[in-house]
mmCIF file of C-alpha atoms in Angstrom:
data_model
loop_
_atom_site.group_PDB
_atom_site.id
_atom_site.type_symbol
_atom_site.label_atom_id
_atom_site.label_comp_id
_atom_site.label_asym_id
_atom_site.label_seq_id
_atom_site.Cartn_x
_atom_site.Cartn_y
_atom_site.Cartn_z
ATOM 1 C CA MET A 1 -64.345 -97.048 27.040
ATOM 2 C CA ASN A 2 -62.519 -98.828 24.237
ATOM 3 C CA VAL A 3 -64.127 -99.929 20.970
ATOM 4 C CA LEU A 4 -62.476 -102.183 18.380
ATOM 5 C CA ILE A 5 -63.541 -102.132 14.725
ATOM 6 C CA THR A 6 -62.287 -105.234 12.935
ATOM 7 C CA SER A 7 -61.257 -105.517 9.277
ATOM 8 C CA ALA A 8 -61.336 -101.734 9.157
ATOM 9 C CA GLY A 9 -59.850 -101.350 5.665
ATOM 10 C CA LYS A 10 -61.094 -98.089 4.201
ATOM 11 C CA ARG A 11 -64.070 -97.625 6.541
ATOM 12 C CA VAL A 12 -62.870 -94.201 7.644
ATOM 13 C CA SER A 13 -66.373 -92.801 8.120
ATOM 14 C CA LEU A 14 -67.418 -95.656 10.401
ATOM 15 C CA VAL A 15 -64.321 -95.238 12.583
ATOM 16 C CA LYS A 16 -64.878 -91.472 12.823
ATOM 17 C CA ILE A 17 -68.546 -91.983 13.709
ATOM 18 C CA PHE A 18 -67.727 -94.382 16.528
ATOM 19 C CA LYS A 19 -64.981 -92.059 17.794
ATOM 20 C CA SER A 20 -67.425 -89.155 17.950
ATOM 21 C CA GLU A 21 -70.157 -91.126 19.719
ATOM 22 C CA ALA A 22 -67.781 -92.862 22.138
ATOM 23 C CA ILE A 23 -66.194 -89.560 23.194
ATOM 24 C CA ASN A 24 -69.663 -88.080 23.737
ATOM 25 C CA GLN A 25 -70.216 -90.788 26.360
ATOM 26 C CA ASP A 26 -66.664 -90.901 27.749
ATOM 27 C CA PRO A 27 -64.047 -88.177 27.055
ATOM 28 C CA ASN A 28 -61.287 -90.784 27.471
ATOM 29 C CA ALA A 29 -62.805 -93.237 24.997
ATOM 30 C CA LYS A 30 -60.654 -94.797 22.297
ATOM 31 C CA VAL A 31 -61.662 -96.411 19.014
ATOM 32 C CA MET A 32 -59.123 -98.883 17.719
ATOM 33 C CA ALA A 33 -58.997 -100.979 14.565
ATOM 34 C CA THR A 34 -57.583 -104.190 13.135
ATOM 35 C CA ASP A 35 -56.592 -105.056 9.599
ATOM 36 C CA ALA A 36 -54.437 -107.573 7.765
ATOM 37 C CA ASN A 37 -52.275 -104.641 6.659
ATOM 38 C CA PRO A 38 -52.916 -101.686 8.991
ATOM 39 C CA ALA A 39 -50.031 -99.653 7.579
ATOM 40 C CA LEU A 40 -51.963 -99.422 4.308
ATOM 41 C CA SER A 41 -55.434 -99.045 5.827
ATOM 42 C CA ALA A 42 -56.933 -95.547 5.783
ATOM 43 C CA ALA A 43 -59.317 -96.431 8.616
ATOM 44 C CA CYS A 44 -56.446 -97.681 10.771
ATOM 45 C CA GLU A 45 -54.672 -94.367 10.235
ATOM 46 C CA VAL A 46 -57.592 -92.391 11.682
ATOM 47 C CA ALA A 47 -58.175 -94.841 14.559
ATOM 48 C CA ASP A 48 -56.642 -94.165 17.971
ATOM 49 C CA ALA A 49 -54.594 -97.355 17.621
ATOM 50 C CA SER A 50 -54.406 -100.210 15.144
ATOM 51 C CA PHE A 51 -53.280 -103.817 15.156
ATOM 52 C CA LYS A 52 -52.168 -106.268 12.512
ATOM 53 C CA VAL A 53 -54.122 -109.526 12.413
ATOM 54 C CA PRO A 54 -53.977 -112.530 10.078
ATOM 55 C CA LYS A 55 -56.757 -113.375 7.648
ATOM 56 C CA VAL A 56 -59.991 -114.574 9.236
ATOM 57 C CA THR A 57 -59.300 -118.067 7.877
ATOM 58 C CA ASP A 58 -56.048 -118.318 9.862
ATOM 59 C CA PRO A 59 -56.366 -120.850 12.740
ATOM 60 C CA PHE A 60 -54.832 -118.323 15.154
ATOM 61 C CA TYR A 61 -57.142 -115.439 14.207
ATOM 62 C CA VAL A 62 -59.411 -115.742 17.255
ATOM 63 C CA GLN A 63 -56.503 -116.217 19.652
ATOM 64 C CA ILE A 64 -54.730 -113.106 18.337
ATOM 65 C CA LEU A 65 -57.920 -111.043 18.459
ATOM 66 C CA LEU A 66 -58.576 -112.191 22.030
ATOM 67 C CA GLU A 67 -55.089 -111.066 23.057
ATOM 68 C CA ILE A 68 -55.681 -107.644 21.492
ATOM 69 C CA CYS A 69 -58.967 -107.310 23.376
ATOM 70 C CA LYS A 70 -57.451 -108.428 26.671
ATOM 71 C CA ASN A 71 -54.325 -106.280 26.436
ATOM 72 C CA ASN A 72 -56.244 -103.147 25.417
ATOM 73 C CA GLU A 73 -59.308 -103.547 27.639
ATOM 74 C CA ILE A 74 -61.673 -103.574 24.661
ATOM 75 C CA ASP A 75 -65.319 -103.164 25.666
ATOM 76 C CA LEU A 76 -67.013 -103.622 22.282
ATOM 77 C CA ILE A 77 -66.091 -105.334 19.011
ATOM 78 C CA ILE A 78 -67.760 -104.070 15.823
ATOM 79 C CA PRO A 79 -67.294 -106.496 12.884
ATOM 80 C CA THR A 80 -67.510 -105.152 9.329
ATOM 81 C CA ILE A 81 -67.117 -108.028 6.841
ATOM 82 C CA ASP A 82 -69.214 -111.116 6.157
ATOM 83 C CA THR A 83 -66.426 -113.669 6.526
ATOM 84 C CA GLU A 84 -65.666 -112.779 10.158
ATOM 85 C CA LEU A 85 -69.251 -112.840 11.442
ATOM 86 C CA LEU A 86 -69.607 -116.572 11.972
ATOM 87 C CA ILE A 87 -66.246 -117.070 13.679
ATOM 88 C CA LEU A 88 -66.960 -114.198 16.078
ATOM 89 C CA ALA A 89 -70.432 -115.547 16.850
ATOM 90 C CA GLU A 90 -69.040 -119.037 17.483
ATOM 91 C CA ASN A 91 -66.452 -117.628 19.902
ATOM 92 C CA LYS A 92 -68.616 -114.957 21.498
ATOM 93 C CA GLN A 93 -68.301 -116.434 24.984
ATOM 94 C CA LEU A 94 -64.487 -116.385 24.836
ATOM 95 C CA PHE A 95 -64.565 -112.645 24.181
ATOM 96 C CA GLN A 96 -67.094 -112.062 26.942
ATOM 97 C CA GLU A 97 -64.781 -113.898 29.354
ATOM 98 C CA VAL A 98 -62.083 -111.246 28.755
ATOM 99 C CA GLY A 99 -64.617 -108.429 29.196
ATOM 100 C CA THR A 100 -65.344 -107.759 25.510
ATOM 101 C CA ILE A 101 -68.834 -107.741 23.993
ATOM 102 C CA PRO A 102 -69.013 -108.593 20.278
ATOM 103 C CA ILE A 103 -71.943 -106.702 18.743
ATOM 104 C CA ILE A 104 -73.130 -109.548 16.615
ATOM 105 C CA SER A 105 -76.203 -111.613 15.839
ATOM 106 C CA ASP A 106 -76.541 -115.248 16.878
ATOM 107 C CA LYS A 107 -74.771 -118.000 14.957
ATOM 108 C CA ASN A 108 -77.993 -119.557 13.631
ATOM 109 C CA PHE A 109 -79.191 -116.295 12.124
ATOM 110 C CA ILE A 110 -75.776 -115.526 10.621
ATOM 111 C CA ASN A 111 -75.779 -118.956 8.966
ATOM 112 C CA LYS A 112 -79.103 -118.099 7.343
ATOM 113 C CA CYS A 113 -77.733 -114.821 6.037
ATOM 114 C CA ARG A 114 -74.630 -116.460 4.549
ATOM 115 C CA ASP A 115 -76.704 -118.695 2.255
ATOM 116 C CA LYS A 116 -78.889 -116.859 -0.256
ATOM 117 C CA ARG A 117 -81.210 -119.855 -0.645
ATOM 118 C CA ILE A 118 -81.801 -120.106 3.093
ATOM 119 C CA ILE A 119 -82.354 -116.363 3.427
ATOM 120 C CA HIS A 120 -84.963 -116.677 0.670
ATOM 121 C CA GLU A 121 -86.719 -119.197 2.924
ATOM 122 C CA PHE A 122 -86.444 -116.701 5.786
ATOM 123 C CA PHE A 123 -88.096 -113.990 3.684
ATOM 124 C CA ASP A 124 -90.832 -116.420 2.641
ATOM 125 C CA GLU A 125 -91.502 -117.432 6.258
ATOM 126 C CA ASN A 126 -91.974 -113.754 7.097
ATOM 127 C CA GLY A 127 -94.372 -113.082 4.239
ATOM 128 C CA ILE A 128 -91.854 -111.307 2.011
ATOM 129 C CA GLU A 129 -91.715 -112.159 -1.675
ATOM 130 C CA VAL A 130 -88.395 -113.179 -3.273
ATOM 131 C CA ALA A 131 -87.192 -113.447 -6.857
ATOM 132 C CA LYS A 132 -88.284 -116.773 -8.342
ATOM 133 C CA GLU A 133 -85.518 -119.383 -8.580
ATOM 134 C CA PHE A 134 -85.622 -121.510 -11.728
ATOM 135 C CA ALA A 135 -84.570 -125.112 -12.163
ATOM 136 C CA LYS A 136 -81.405 -125.403 -14.248
ATOM 137 C CA ASP A 137 -83.273 -127.380 -16.898
ATOM 138 C CA ASP A 138 -86.251 -125.020 -17.048
ATOM 139 C CA TYR A 139 -85.451 -121.318 -17.276
ATOM 140 C CA GLY A 140 -85.996 -118.324 -19.514
ATOM 141 C CA PHE A 141 -84.345 -115.019 -20.329
ATOM 142 C CA PRO A 142 -83.404 -112.500 -19.091
ATOM 143 C CA LEU A 143 -81.875 -114.496 -16.240
ATOM 144 C CA PHE A 144 -79.943 -113.281 -13.215
ATOM 145 C CA ILE A 145 -77.278 -115.663 -11.907
ATOM 146 C CA LYS A 146 -75.508 -115.331 -8.570
ATOM 147 C CA PRO A 147 -73.784 -117.665 -6.082
ATOM 148 C CA SER A 148 -75.687 -118.662 -2.954
ATOM 149 C CA ASP A 149 -72.692 -117.696 -0.792
ATOM 150 C CA GLY A 150 -71.658 -114.555 -2.663
ATOM 151 C CA SER A 151 -70.749 -111.148 -1.288
ATOM 152 C CA ARG A 152 -70.412 -107.590 -2.655
ATOM 153 C CA SER A 153 -71.973 -108.514 -6.039
ATOM 154 C CA ALA A 154 -69.059 -110.816 -6.922
ATOM 155 C CA ASP A 155 -69.732 -113.502 -9.546
ATOM 156 C CA THR A 156 -73.137 -112.112 -10.543
ATOM 157 C CA PHE A 157 -74.302 -112.237 -14.154
ATOM 158 C CA LEU A 158 -77.202 -110.877 -16.176
ATOM 159 C CA ILE A 159 -77.723 -113.302 -19.067
ATOM 160 C CA LYS A 160 -80.029 -112.320 -21.921
ATOM 161 C CA GLU A 161 -79.315 -115.075 -24.470
ATOM 162 C CA GLU A 162 -78.462 -118.789 -24.369
ATOM 163 C CA GLN A 163 -75.141 -118.230 -26.136
ATOM 164 C CA PHE A 164 -73.792 -116.503 -23.019
ATOM 165 C CA MET A 165 -74.550 -119.400 -20.670
ATOM 166 C CA ARG A 166 -71.453 -121.196 -19.387
ATOM 167 C CA ASP A 167 -70.909 -124.783 -18.242
ATOM 168 C CA ARG A 168 -69.859 -123.649 -14.789
ATOM 169 C CA PHE A 169 -73.264 -122.096 -14.184
ATOM 170 C CA PHE A 170 -74.790 -125.572 -14.442
ATOM 171 C CA GLU A 171 -71.991 -127.541 -12.793
ATOM 172 C CA ASP A 172 -71.576 -125.381 -9.685
ATOM 173 C CA GLU A 173 -74.530 -125.926 -7.348
ATOM 174 C CA ARG A 174 -73.890 -122.564 -5.691
ATOM 175 C CA PHE A 175 -75.118 -120.667 -8.747
ATOM 176 C CA MET A 176 -78.768 -119.685 -8.483
ATOM 177 C CA PHE A 177 -80.864 -119.067 -11.624
ATOM 178 C CA LEU A 178 -83.142 -116.206 -10.616
ATOM 179 C CA GLU A 179 -85.916 -114.072 -12.028
ATOM 180 C CA TYR A 180 -84.464 -110.798 -13.300
ATOM 181 C CA ILE A 181 -85.884 -107.777 -11.478
ATOM 182 C CA ALA A 182 -85.758 -105.027 -14.105
ATOM 183 C CA PRO A 183 -84.530 -101.584 -12.944
ATOM 184 C CA GLU A 184 -87.052 -100.005 -15.318
ATOM 185 C CA LEU A 185 -89.814 -101.345 -13.059
ATOM 186 C CA PHE A 186 -88.154 -101.512 -9.640
ATOM 187 C CA GLU A 187 -85.915 -99.397 -7.442
ATOM 188 C CA GLU A 188 -83.297 -101.002 -5.217
ATOM 189 C CA TYR A 189 -82.961 -100.106 -1.543
ATOM 190 C CA THR A 190 -80.594 -101.000 1.233
ATOM 191 C CA CYS A 191 -82.330 -100.635 4.574
ATOM 192 C CA ASP A 192 -80.355 -100.072 7.759
ATOM 193 C CA LEU A 193 -82.217 -101.790 10.598
ATOM 194 C CA TYR A 194 -81.404 -101.563 14.303
ATOM 195 C CA TYR A 195 -82.282 -104.492 16.565
ATOM 196 C CA ASP A 196 -81.947 -104.148 20.325
ATOM 197 C CA ARG A 197 -80.605 -106.732 22.788
ATOM 198 C CA ASN A 198 -83.980 -108.496 22.716
ATOM 199 C CA SER A 199 -83.955 -108.746 18.902
ATOM 200 C CA ILE A 200 -86.745 -106.168 18.587
ATOM 201 C CA LEU A 201 -86.660 -103.759 15.635
ATOM 202 C CA ARG A 202 -86.170 -100.166 16.801
ATOM 203 C CA CYS A 203 -85.301 -98.270 13.610
ATOM 204 C CA ALA A 204 -85.489 -98.734 9.837
ATOM 205 C CA VAL A 205 -83.917 -96.403 7.270
ATOM 206 C CA PRO A 206 -84.427 -97.188 3.563
ATOM 207 C CA ARG A 207 -81.607 -95.885 1.370
ATOM 208 C CA LYS A 208 -82.167 -95.792 -2.383
ATOM 209 C CA ARG A 209 -79.139 -97.194 -4.213
ATOM 210 C CA ILE A 210 -78.712 -94.564 -6.930
ATOM 211 C CA GLU A 211 -75.183 -95.590 -7.910
ATOM 212 C CA VAL A 212 -73.116 -98.560 -6.732
ATOM 213 C CA ARG A 213 -69.371 -99.141 -7.047
ATOM 214 C CA ASP A 214 -67.770 -102.483 -6.151
ATOM 215 C CA GLY A 215 -70.943 -103.581 -4.385
ATOM 216 C CA GLU A 216 -71.051 -100.473 -2.172
ATOM 217 C CA VAL A 217 -73.375 -97.508 -2.584
ATOM 218 C CA ASN A 218 -71.660 -94.442 -4.037
ATOM 219 C CA LYS A 219 -74.744 -92.252 -4.351
ATOM 220 C CA GLY A 220 -77.718 -92.797 -2.065
ATOM 221 C CA LEU A 221 -80.916 -91.154 -0.838
ATOM 222 C CA THR A 222 -82.853 -91.708 2.393
ATOM 223 C CA GLU A 223 -86.591 -92.168 1.837
ATOM 224 C CA HIS A 224 -89.289 -92.508 4.490
ATOM 225 C CA ASN A 225 -91.479 -94.520 2.140
ATOM 226 C CA ALA A 226 -93.751 -97.587 2.220
ATOM 227 C CA LEU A 227 -90.801 -99.810 3.124
ATOM 228 C CA VAL A 228 -90.791 -98.483 6.697
ATOM 229 C CA PRO A 229 -94.271 -99.768 7.688
ATOM 230 C CA PHE A 230 -93.662 -102.879 5.551
ATOM 231 C CA ILE A 231 -90.490 -103.727 7.502
ATOM 232 C CA LYS A 232 -92.145 -102.859 10.836
ATOM 233 C CA GLU A 233 -94.925 -105.333 10.033
ATOM 234 C CA LYS A 234 -92.842 -108.167 8.569
ATOM 235 C CA LEU A 235 -89.588 -107.968 10.552
ATOM 236 C CA ALA A 236 -90.584 -106.510 13.931
ATOM 237 C CA LEU A 237 -88.818 -109.360 15.718
ATOM 238 C CA ILE A 238 -86.011 -111.518 14.301
ATOM 239 C CA GLU A 239 -84.813 -114.198 16.672
ATOM 240 C CA GLY A 240 -81.077 -113.785 17.238
ATOM 241 C CA ALA A 241 -80.716 -110.450 15.406
ATOM 242 C CA ARG A 242 -78.748 -107.725 17.205
ATOM 243 C CA GLY A 243 -77.264 -104.379 16.317
ATOM 244 C CA CYS A 244 -77.135 -103.242 12.707
ATOM 245 C CA LEU A 245 -78.608 -105.316 9.888
ATOM 246 C CA THR A 246 -78.521 -104.215 6.264
ATOM 247 C CA VAL A 247 -81.412 -105.667 4.280
ATOM 248 C CA GLN A 248 -81.789 -105.205 0.535
ATOM 249 C CA PHE A 249 -85.138 -104.927 -1.228
ATOM 250 C CA PHE A 250 -86.508 -104.181 -4.663
ATOM 251 C CA LYS A 251 -89.579 -101.919 -4.511
ATOM 252 C CA GLU A 252 -91.896 -101.598 -7.484
ATOM 253 C CA LYS A 253 -91.990 -98.055 -8.872
ATOM 254 C CA GLU A 254 -95.656 -97.982 -9.863
ATOM 255 C CA GLY A 255 -97.080 -100.776 -7.703
ATOM 256 C CA ASP A 256 -96.952 -102.364 -4.268
ATOM 257 C CA ARG A 257 -94.648 -105.307 -4.971
ATOM 258 C CA VAL A 258 -91.638 -105.613 -2.630
ATOM 259 C CA VAL A 259 -88.988 -108.279 -3.235
ATOM 260 C CA GLY A 260 -86.470 -109.323 -0.584
ATOM 261 C CA ILE A 261 -82.904 -109.812 -1.825
ATOM 262 C CA GLU A 262 -80.500 -110.463 1.044
ATOM 263 C CA VAL A 263 -79.611 -109.733 4.662
ATOM 264 C CA ASN A 264 -76.165 -108.777 5.955
ATOM 265 C CA PRO A 265 -76.013 -108.801 9.782
ATOM 266 C CA ARG A 266 -73.400 -106.052 10.096
ATOM 267 C CA PHE A 267 -72.811 -102.388 9.340
ATOM 268 C CA GLY A 268 -72.923 -101.815 5.590
ATOM 269 C CA GLY A 269 -70.671 -99.499 3.634
ATOM 270 C CA GLY A 270 -73.504 -97.002 3.147
ATOM 271 C CA TYR A 271 -74.480 -96.742 6.819
ATOM 272 C CA PRO A 272 -72.861 -93.283 7.254
ATOM 273 C CA LEU A 273 -75.788 -91.836 5.277
ATOM 274 C CA SER A 274 -78.297 -93.200 7.803
ATOM 275 C CA TYR A 275 -76.160 -91.884 10.654
ATOM 276 C CA LEU A 276 -75.957 -88.409 9.130
ATOM 277 C CA ALA A 277 -79.728 -88.526 8.669
ATOM 278 C CA GLY A 278 -80.125 -89.064 12.424
ATOM 279 C CA ALA A 279 -80.241 -92.854 12.898
ATOM 280 C CA ASN A 280 -77.543 -93.070 15.566
ATOM 281 C CA PHE A 281 -76.855 -96.813 15.828
ATOM 282 C CA PRO A 282 -73.396 -96.417 17.465
ATOM 283 C CA LYS A 283 -74.889 -94.286 20.258
ATOM 284 C CA TRP A 284 -77.617 -96.857 20.865
ATOM 285 C CA ILE A 285 -75.088 -99.715 20.904
ATOM 286 C CA ILE A 286 -72.966 -97.918 23.501
ATOM 287 C CA GLU A 287 -76.013 -97.026 25.604
ATOM 288 C CA GLU A 288 -77.456 -100.544 25.472
ATOM 289 C CA TYR A 289 -74.379 -102.656 25.988
ATOM 290 C CA LEU A 290 -72.196 -100.448 28.197
ATOM 291 C CA PHE A 291 -74.732 -98.319 30.109
ATOM 292 C CA ASN A 292 -77.617 -100.814 30.237
ATOM 293 C CA LYS A 293 -80.128 -98.349 28.784
ATOM 294 C CA GLU A 294 -83.294 -99.409 27.009
ATOM 295 C CA ILE A 295 -83.671 -98.245 23.408
ATOM 296 C CA GLY A 296 -87.146 -97.177 22.346
ATOM 297 C CA ASP A 297 -88.654 -96.929 18.864
ATOM 298 C CA ASN A 298 -86.838 -94.519 16.544
ATOM 299 C CA PHE A 299 -88.699 -94.853 13.253
ATOM 300 C CA ASP A 300 -89.438 -91.169 12.699
ATOM 301 C CA ILE A 301 -86.359 -89.392 14.049
ATOM 302 C CA TRP A 302 -84.282 -89.398 10.873
ATOM 303 C CA GLU A 303 -84.227 -87.040 7.906
ATOM 304 C CA SER A 304 -85.902 -88.245 4.721
ATOM 305 C CA ASN A 305 -84.740 -87.185 1.241
ATOM 306 C CA LEU A 306 -81.139 -86.723 2.357
ATOM 307 C CA LEU A 307 -78.838 -87.266 -0.627
ATOM 308 C CA MET A 308 -75.303 -88.605 -0.217
ATOM 309 C CA LEU A 309 -72.730 -88.107 -2.987
ATOM 310 C CA ARG A 310 -69.468 -89.861 -2.216
ATOM 311 C CA TYR A 311 -66.047 -88.950 -3.541
ATOM 312 C CA ASP A 312 -62.489 -90.225 -3.117
ATOM 313 C CA ASN A 313 -60.339 -88.590 -0.468
ATOM 314 C CA GLU A 314 -56.769 -89.061 0.782
ATOM 315 C CA ILE A 315 -55.043 -90.035 4.003
ATOM 316 C CA LEU A 316 -51.402 -88.894 3.979
ATOM 317 C CA VAL A 317 -48.736 -90.617 6.083
ATOM 318 C CA HIS A 318 -45.466 -88.686 6.384
ATOM 319 C CA ASP A 319 -42.074 -90.420 6.641
ATOM 320 C CA PHE A 320 -43.677 -93.752 5.777
ATOM 321 C CA LYS A 321 -41.403 -96.767 6.201
ATOM 322 C CA HIS A 322 -42.047 -100.106 4.477
#
């Protein structure tokens, strides 16, 4: 069994998790990784092998990735960044033809997730409230501004007074003028959801975002709270969803209001907390796609109130050559 994690970067925990679960199923299993600069990627250093690939926008990206999969008998591809999801979904059949299964949602669903306005429509269609979007000639303060195609909290602004508004907010159609969801009244959660091959929800783990750094949770807490039955009711089946989805919500502290924020159809940076709590998505992926096992409901198997405190660590490479 060979697994390839793309755009591995610093996702050391994810690589180690897949290595552990793959070896549990096959003692000869290997977990490999790709990166634009594998020599300077911590995750590539802990992988069993690593490969240099161009940026996702390079016209030869798919061809090079296909060659890696073919030459190394890759069974599964696990994508990790937003920008590679669509290109992998569009070329899914090419990978399957060389014996590789990309663990990825369908193209139509990924397109919805890439546009914050469209994903708001998705939430609305499923009976989930979203932050109100204001017209650019009729808004109030405080105002939260973010791009419809943004990622990792880039280009987001909390504006409290007119003097801080900028021309580009009005001129660029991507910028959304949104209701500000105050942290005094709401708590923010990232929920790790597992969807099986039939796009049926099998597990949901809400993680409270206690502290975030560069768009990724640095301190988090699992909570088996009202979000679990809420998600089971509203998102029990998502057409085209497969594998891990990370869905962000605001949950009212003293009331019942839940506000949908966004959906990322991939493993999120905070997933290791859900794994350590007992939500074993990598095991289920391997069992489903390589051993043809059915995955049942796993909503109550994981540990609630598990706190994760992250810290920086080092990977040392001896006799490094540029």
